Each structure stands twice: as C-alpha cells, then as structure tokens.
C-alpha cells in the first residue's frame, strides 16, 4: 500500500514538474529574446591625419583615392567640402548661406545629399563641382545624420528613430526604434553604412552604436573614450563631441573624428570581454537619458 501511495503521489507530481520545467524553459527563451547579446569594442589607432580644427563636423564620408567629403555646421560657418585624407587640405569648398546650419552628408552615385538643422529641408549637389541639383524636403522630425547602402538612404533626427528613405522622393519608407537590451538609444547623430550595418554616433557620448537595419537592434558598441583622452594629453582643449564616421569600402578602413577635432583617426576594433569594466558600464556610457538638445 505504501508503494502504491508513493507511486500515486509521484504520478501527480511528475506532470507538475514537467509544467514547471516548461515554464522555466519558455521564460528563458523569452528573456533571451528580450535581452539580446551585443559585442563591445575598444579601438586601436592605426593612423592619424590632420583635420581642420575649425570644422564643426556634422557629416563625413570616404569617396576614393584618399578623398573625404565633409559637411560642417554652425550658422555662418556651415559648408560642404572635399578634403584630402593624408594632409587634411580642403580641395573644394562650398560655403552655405548664414541662415543654414549644415548637418548629415552622404554620397549616392554622383550626388551628395546634405541635411540642415532645425529645418525640414536639405540639398543635393554634384559631387564634382558642388553645384546644386535641387533642394528637397525630408519627413523626419529634424535633420541630423545621413548614410546610404547604395540603394536607399538612412536618416537620423536626434531621436531614437532610424529612418529608411527613398532617395528619389525623399519620402520615409520605414521607421525603426533603435534599442539596446530594451533601452531606447536616443540622440542618434552622424551615420555611416558599414558592412550591412548602420553605425551611429550617439550625441554627447564617446560611443558608436552598430545597428541592424533589419530591426533597429544594437548589435555592437564601439567605445572611443581613449581618443578624447589622447587629445587632452597632448594639450588640445577647444574640441567638442565625437562626430564623424567614414568607411573605405575597398580598403576596409574606418575613420572617425569629431566637432572641432584637430585630428582624424583611422581605427581598428578590438573586442572586449563581457565582464570588462567598460563593457559592464555600457548603459551609463552610451545611452543618455532623453532631453532635447541641439547638436
């Protein structure tokens, strides 16, 4: 009788244990989906190049043959420029009207697309002589960053939204909220398309978010605090936030700079272990609390 009683109790208990185990398994799966993993990287400087310390960098891109295109901001100082990588010399300059504050810049085919701040307008230029093709209206909340995969444009407006834009009509095709482990990443600024990812400077931080354009998930963080520390150690003072990413597709080189930075750096990414102090502090270092601030 005792054995039968024990068997009966076990018969009742086993299904319950199976249910509990199933709940735990499902919770693990859901939690894993809600808390995606990402890589964290510090950087090694491979090369450094001169950069105009008066350039308030808002958009940056690599063309070819060691040539950069750059958009600069500030009222009365905004411009589009063609820059020689090796010596930082400005080879061609288009000065914008004092009423325009230059913002993000990208190159698609033979045309440069540039945004302006606090306006819903931008300009398209001939890449060779900077003559204007036309003025356009975009449909973002503001104009901050631009990038392209060669087919469509990606845009940012200082919020946590990444826009996908039709370059022919400048209409928004798709909007995605960028998140890192369920945290919205606000202040997406200058953008660059790198190997099927959208890289974004996060304004007021020394961080670059590596974003999946498929769903807006942050799949990696690049920490560049060391660049700011290096500039300070050499006595540079009057420079502002990190801003400006350029990718040399053919040479697989990454370049970064900032607003009023005297240097432009070619960098290499070095992965950090998950338990490294900087990796643990990602939320504090790279995800500022939302408050609107002009960039």
JSON list of N, CA, C and O in Angstrom, two decimals, residues 34-60:
[
{"chain": "A", "resi": 34, "resn": "UNK", "atom": "N", "xyz": [14.39, 38.97, -25.35]},
{"chain": "A", "resi": 34, "resn": "UNK", "atom": "CA", "xyz": [14.22, 40.36, -24.90]},
{"chain": "A", "resi": 34, "resn": "UNK", "atom": "C", "xyz": [15.56, 40.99, -24.56]},
{"chain": "A", "resi": 34, "resn": "UNK", "atom": "O", "xyz": [15.69, 42.21, -24.56]},
{"chain": "A", "resi": 35, "resn": "UNK", "atom": "N", "xyz": [16.54, 40.17, -24.21]},
{"chain": "A", "resi": 35, "resn": "UNK", "atom": "CA", "xyz": [17.84, 40.69, -23.80]},
{"chain": "A", "resi": 35, "resn": "UNK", "atom": "C", "xyz": [18.91, 40.20, -24.76]},
{"chain": "A", "resi": 35, "resn": "UNK", "atom": "O", "xyz": [19.72, 39.33, -24.45]},
{"chain": "A", "resi": 36, "resn": "UNK", "atom": "N", "xyz": [18.94, 40.71, -26.00]},
{"chain": "A", "resi": 36, "resn": "UNK", "atom": "CA", "xyz": [19.91, 40.22, -26.98]},
{"chain": "A", "resi": 36, "resn": "UNK", "atom": "C", "xyz": [21.34, 40.57, -26.58]},
{"chain": "A", "resi": 36, "resn": "UNK", "atom": "O", "xyz": [21.59, 41.56, -25.91]},
{"chain": "A", "resi": 37, "resn": "UNK", "atom": "N", "xyz": [22.25, 39.73, -26.97]},
{"chain": "A", "resi": 37, "resn": "UNK", "atom": "CA", "xyz": [23.65, 40.00, -26.68]},
{"chain": "A", "resi": 37, "resn": "UNK", "atom": "C", "xyz": [24.22, 40.94, -27.72]},
{"chain": "A", "resi": 37, "resn": "UNK", "atom": "O", "xyz": [23.69, 41.06, -28.83]},
{"chain": "A", "resi": 38, "resn": "UNK", "atom": "N", "xyz": [25.26, 41.65, -27.38]},
{"chain": "A", "resi": 38, "resn": "UNK", "atom": "CA", "xyz": [25.94, 42.52, -28.32]},
{"chain": "A", "resi": 38, "resn": "UNK", "atom": "C", "xyz": [27.43, 42.50, -28.01]},
{"chain": "A", "resi": 38, "resn": "UNK", "atom": "O", "xyz": [27.86, 42.15, -26.92]},
{"chain": "A", "resi": 39, "resn": "UNK", "atom": "N", "xyz": [28.21, 42.87, -29.00]},
{"chain": "A", "resi": 39, "resn": "UNK", "atom": "CA", "xyz": [29.65, 42.95, -28.81]},
{"chain": "A", "resi": 39, "resn": "UNK", "atom": "C", "xyz": [30.06, 44.34, -28.37]},
{"chain": "A", "resi": 39, "resn": "UNK", "atom": "O", "xyz": [29.42, 45.34, -28.74]},
{"chain": "A", "resi": 40, "resn": "UNK", "atom": "N", "xyz": [31.09, 44.43, -27.58]},
{"chain": "A", "resi": 40, "resn": "UNK", "atom": "CA", "xyz": [31.63, 45.71, -27.13]},
{"chain": "A", "resi": 40, "resn": "UNK", "atom": "C", "xyz": [33.09, 45.77, -27.56]},
{"chain": "A", "resi": 40, "resn": "UNK", "atom": "O", "xyz": [33.85, 44.81, -27.38]},
{"chain": "A", "resi": 41, "resn": "UNK", "atom": "N", "xyz": [33.48, 46.92, -28.12]},
{"chain": "A", "resi": 41, "resn": "UNK", "atom": "CA", "xyz": [34.81, 47.06, -28.69]},
{"chain": "A", "resi": 41, "resn": "UNK", "atom": "C", "xyz": [35.48, 48.35, -28.21]},
{"chain": "A", "resi": 41, "resn": "UNK", "atom": "O", "xyz": [34.84, 49.39, -28.12]},
{"chain": "A", "resi": 42, "resn": "UNK", "atom": "N", "xyz": [36.75, 48.25, -27.91]},
{"chain": "A", "resi": 42, "resn": "UNK", "atom": "CA", "xyz": [37.57, 49.44, -27.79]},
{"chain": "A", "resi": 42, "resn": "UNK", "atom": "C", "xyz": [38.30, 49.61, -29.11]},
{"chain": "A", "resi": 42, "resn": "UNK", "atom": "O", "xyz": [38.13, 48.78, -30.03]},
{"chain": "A", "resi": 43, "resn": "UNK", "atom": "N", "xyz": [39.10, 50.65, -29.26]},
{"chain": "A", "resi": 43, "resn": "UNK", "atom": "CA", "xyz": [39.74, 50.88, -30.55]},
{"chain": "A", "resi": 43, "resn": "UNK", "atom": "C", "xyz": [41.25, 51.04, -30.40]},
{"chain": "A", "resi": 43, "resn": "UNK", "atom": "O", "xyz": [41.76, 51.49, -29.38]},
{"chain": "A", "resi": 44, "resn": "UNK", "atom": "N", "xyz": [41.91, 50.66, -31.46]},
{"chain": "A", "resi": 44, "resn": "UNK", "atom": "CA", "xyz": [43.35, 50.89, -31.60]},
{"chain": "A", "resi": 44, "resn": "UNK", "atom": "C", "xyz": [43.54, 51.86, -32.75]},
{"chain": "A", "resi": 44, "resn": "UNK", "atom": "O", "xyz": [42.94, 51.69, -33.83]},
{"chain": "A", "resi": 45, "resn": "UNK", "atom": "N", "xyz": [44.35, 52.89, -32.55]},
{"chain": "A", "resi": 45, "resn": "UNK", "atom": "CA", "xyz": [44.62, 53.86, -33.61]},
{"chain": "A", "resi": 45, "resn": "UNK", "atom": "C", "xyz": [45.67, 53.29, -34.55]},
{"chain": "A", "resi": 45, "resn": "UNK", "atom": "O", "xyz": [46.78, 52.96, -34.14]},
{"chain": "A", "resi": 46, "resn": "UNK", "atom": "N", "xyz": [45.30, 53.15, -35.81]},
{"chain": "A", "resi": 46, "resn": "UNK", "atom": "CA", "xyz": [46.21, 52.62, -36.83]},
{"chain": "A", "resi": 46, "resn": "UNK", "atom": "C", "xyz": [46.98, 53.75, -37.48]},
{"chain": "A", "resi": 46, "resn": "UNK", "atom": "O", "xyz": [48.19, 53.65, -37.73]},
{"chain": "A", "resi": 47, "resn": "UNK", "atom": "N", "xyz": [46.29, 54.84, -37.78]},
{"chain": "A", "resi": 47, "resn": "UNK", "atom": "CA", "xyz": [46.90, 56.04, -38.35]},
{"chain": "A", "resi": 47, "resn": "UNK", "atom": "C", "xyz": [46.15, 57.26, -37.86]},
{"chain": "A", "resi": 47, "resn": "UNK", "atom": "O", "xyz": [45.00, 57.18, -37.45]},
{"chain": "A", "resi": 48, "resn": "UNK", "atom": "N", "xyz": [46.82, 58.41, -37.89]},
{"chain": "A", "resi": 48, "resn": "UNK", "atom": "CA", "xyz": [46.12, 59.66, -37.63]},
{"chain": "A", "resi": 48, "resn": "UNK", "atom": "C", "xyz": [46.49, 60.67, -38.71]},
{"chain": "A", "resi": 48, "resn": "UNK", "atom": "O", "xyz": [47.59, 60.63, -39.27]},
{"chain": "A", "resi": 49, "resn": "UNK", "atom": "N", "xyz": [45.55, 61.56, -39.01]},
{"chain": "A", "resi": 49, "resn": "UNK", "atom": "CA", "xyz": [45.72, 62.53, -40.09]},
{"chain": "A", "resi": 49, "resn": "UNK", "atom": "C", "xyz": [45.28, 63.91, -39.60]},
{"chain": "A", "resi": 49, "resn": "UNK", "atom": "O", "xyz": [44.47, 64.02, -38.68]},
{"chain": "A", "resi": 50, "resn": "UNK", "atom": "N", "xyz": [45.81, 64.97, -40.22]},
{"chain": "A", "resi": 50, "resn": "UNK", "atom": "CA", "xyz": [45.37, 66.31, -39.83]},
{"chain": "A", "resi": 50, "resn": "UNK", "atom": "C", "xyz": [43.89, 66.51, -40.15]},
{"chain": "A", "resi": 50, "resn": "UNK", "atom": "O", "xyz": [43.38, 65.98, -41.13]},
{"chain": "A", "resi": 51, "resn": "UNK", "atom": "N", "xyz": [43.22, 67.30, -39.32]},
{"chain": "A", "resi": 51, "resn": "UNK", "atom": "CA", "xyz": [41.82, 67.65, -39.54]},
{"chain": "A", "resi": 51, "resn": "UNK", "atom": "C", "xyz": [41.64, 69.11, -39.15]},
{"chain": "A", "resi": 51, "resn": "UNK", "atom": "O", "xyz": [42.21, 69.57, -38.16]},
{"chain": "A", "resi": 52, "resn": "UNK", "atom": "N", "xyz": [40.90, 69.84, -39.96]},
{"chain": "A", "resi": 52, "resn": "UNK", "atom": "CA", "xyz": [40.68, 71.27, -39.71]},
{"chain": "A", "resi": 52, "resn": "UNK", "atom": "C", "xyz": [40.04, 71.46, -38.34]},
{"chain": "A", "resi": 52, "resn": "UNK", "atom": "O", "xyz": [38.89, 71.06, -38.13]},
{"chain": "A", "resi": 53, "resn": "UNK", "atom": "N", "xyz": [40.74, 72.09, -37.38]},
{"chain": "A", "resi": 53, "resn": "UNK", "atom": "CA", "xyz": [40.19, 72.26, -36.04]},
{"chain": "A", "resi": 53, "resn": "UNK", "atom": "C", "xyz": [39.05, 73.27, -35.98]},
{"chain": "A", "resi": 53, "resn": "UNK", "atom": "O", "xyz": [38.42, 73.42, -34.93]},
{"chain": "A", "resi": 54, "resn": "UNK", "atom": "N", "xyz": [38.77, 73.94, -37.11]},
{"chain": "A", "resi": 54, "resn": "UNK", "atom": "CA", "xyz": [37.64, 74.87, -37.15]},
{"chain": "A", "resi": 54, "resn": "UNK", "atom": "C", "xyz": [36.41, 74.24, -37.81]},
{"chain": "A", "resi": 54, "resn": "UNK", "atom": "O", "xyz": [35.37, 74.88, -37.95]},
{"chain": "A", "resi": 55, "resn": "UNK", "atom": "N", "xyz": [36.56, 72.97, -38.22]},
{"chain": "A", "resi": 55, "resn": "UNK", "atom": "CA", "xyz": [35.46, 72.27, -38.88]},
{"chain": "A", "resi": 55, "resn": "UNK", "atom": "C", "xyz": [34.55, 71.65, -37.83]},
{"chain": "A", "resi": 55, "resn": "UNK", "atom": "O", "xyz": [34.96, 70.74, -37.10]},
{"chain": "A", "resi": 56, "resn": "UNK", "atom": "N", "xyz": [33.31, 72.14, -37.77]},
{"chain": "A", "resi": 56, "resn": "UNK", "atom": "CA", "xyz": [32.31, 71.61, -36.86]},
{"chain": "A", "resi": 56, "resn": "UNK", "atom": "C", "xyz": [31.64, 70.43, -37.56]},
{"chain": "A", "resi": 56, "resn": "UNK", "atom": "O", "xyz": [30.55, 70.54, -38.12]},
{"chain": "A", "resi": 57, "resn": "UNK", "atom": "N", "xyz": [32.30, 69.29, -37.52]},
{"chain": "A", "resi": 57, "resn": "UNK", "atom": "CA", "xyz": [31.94, 68.14, -38.35]},
{"chain": "A", "resi": 57, "resn": "UNK", "atom": "C", "xyz": [30.54, 67.62, -38.04]},
{"chain": "A", "resi": 57, "resn": "UNK", "atom": "O", "xyz": [30.23, 67.26, -36.90]},
{"chain": "A", "resi": 58, "resn": "UNK", "atom": "N", "xyz": [29.72, 67.55, -39.10]},
{"chain": "A", "resi": 58, "resn": "UNK", "atom": "CA", "xyz": [28.36, 67.04, -38.98]},
{"chain": "A", "resi": 58, "resn": "UNK", "atom": "C", "xyz": [28.12, 65.81, -39.84]},
{"chain": "A", "resi": 58, "resn": "UNK", "atom": "O", "xyz": [27.30, 64.96, -39.52]},
{"chain": "A", "resi": 59, "resn": "UNK", "atom": "N", "xyz": [28.82, 65.72, -40.95]},
{"chain": "A", "resi": 59, "resn": "UNK", "atom": "CA", "xyz": [28.72, 64.57, -41.83]},
{"chain": "A", "resi": 59, "resn": "UNK", "atom": "C", "xyz": [30.09, 64.27, -42.41]},
{"chain": "A", "resi": 59, "resn": "UNK", "atom": "O", "xyz": [30.87, 65.19, -42.70]},
{"chain": "A", "resi": 60, "resn": "UNK", "atom": "N", "xyz": [30.40, 62.99, -42.57]},
{"chain": "A", "resi": 60, "resn": "UNK", "atom": "CA", "xyz": [31.72, 62.60, -43.06]},
{"chain": "A", "resi": 60, "resn": "UNK", "atom": "C", "xyz": [31.56, 61.33, -43.88]},
{"chain": "A", "resi": 60, "resn": "UNK", "atom": "O", "xyz": [30.79, 60.43, -43.53]}
]
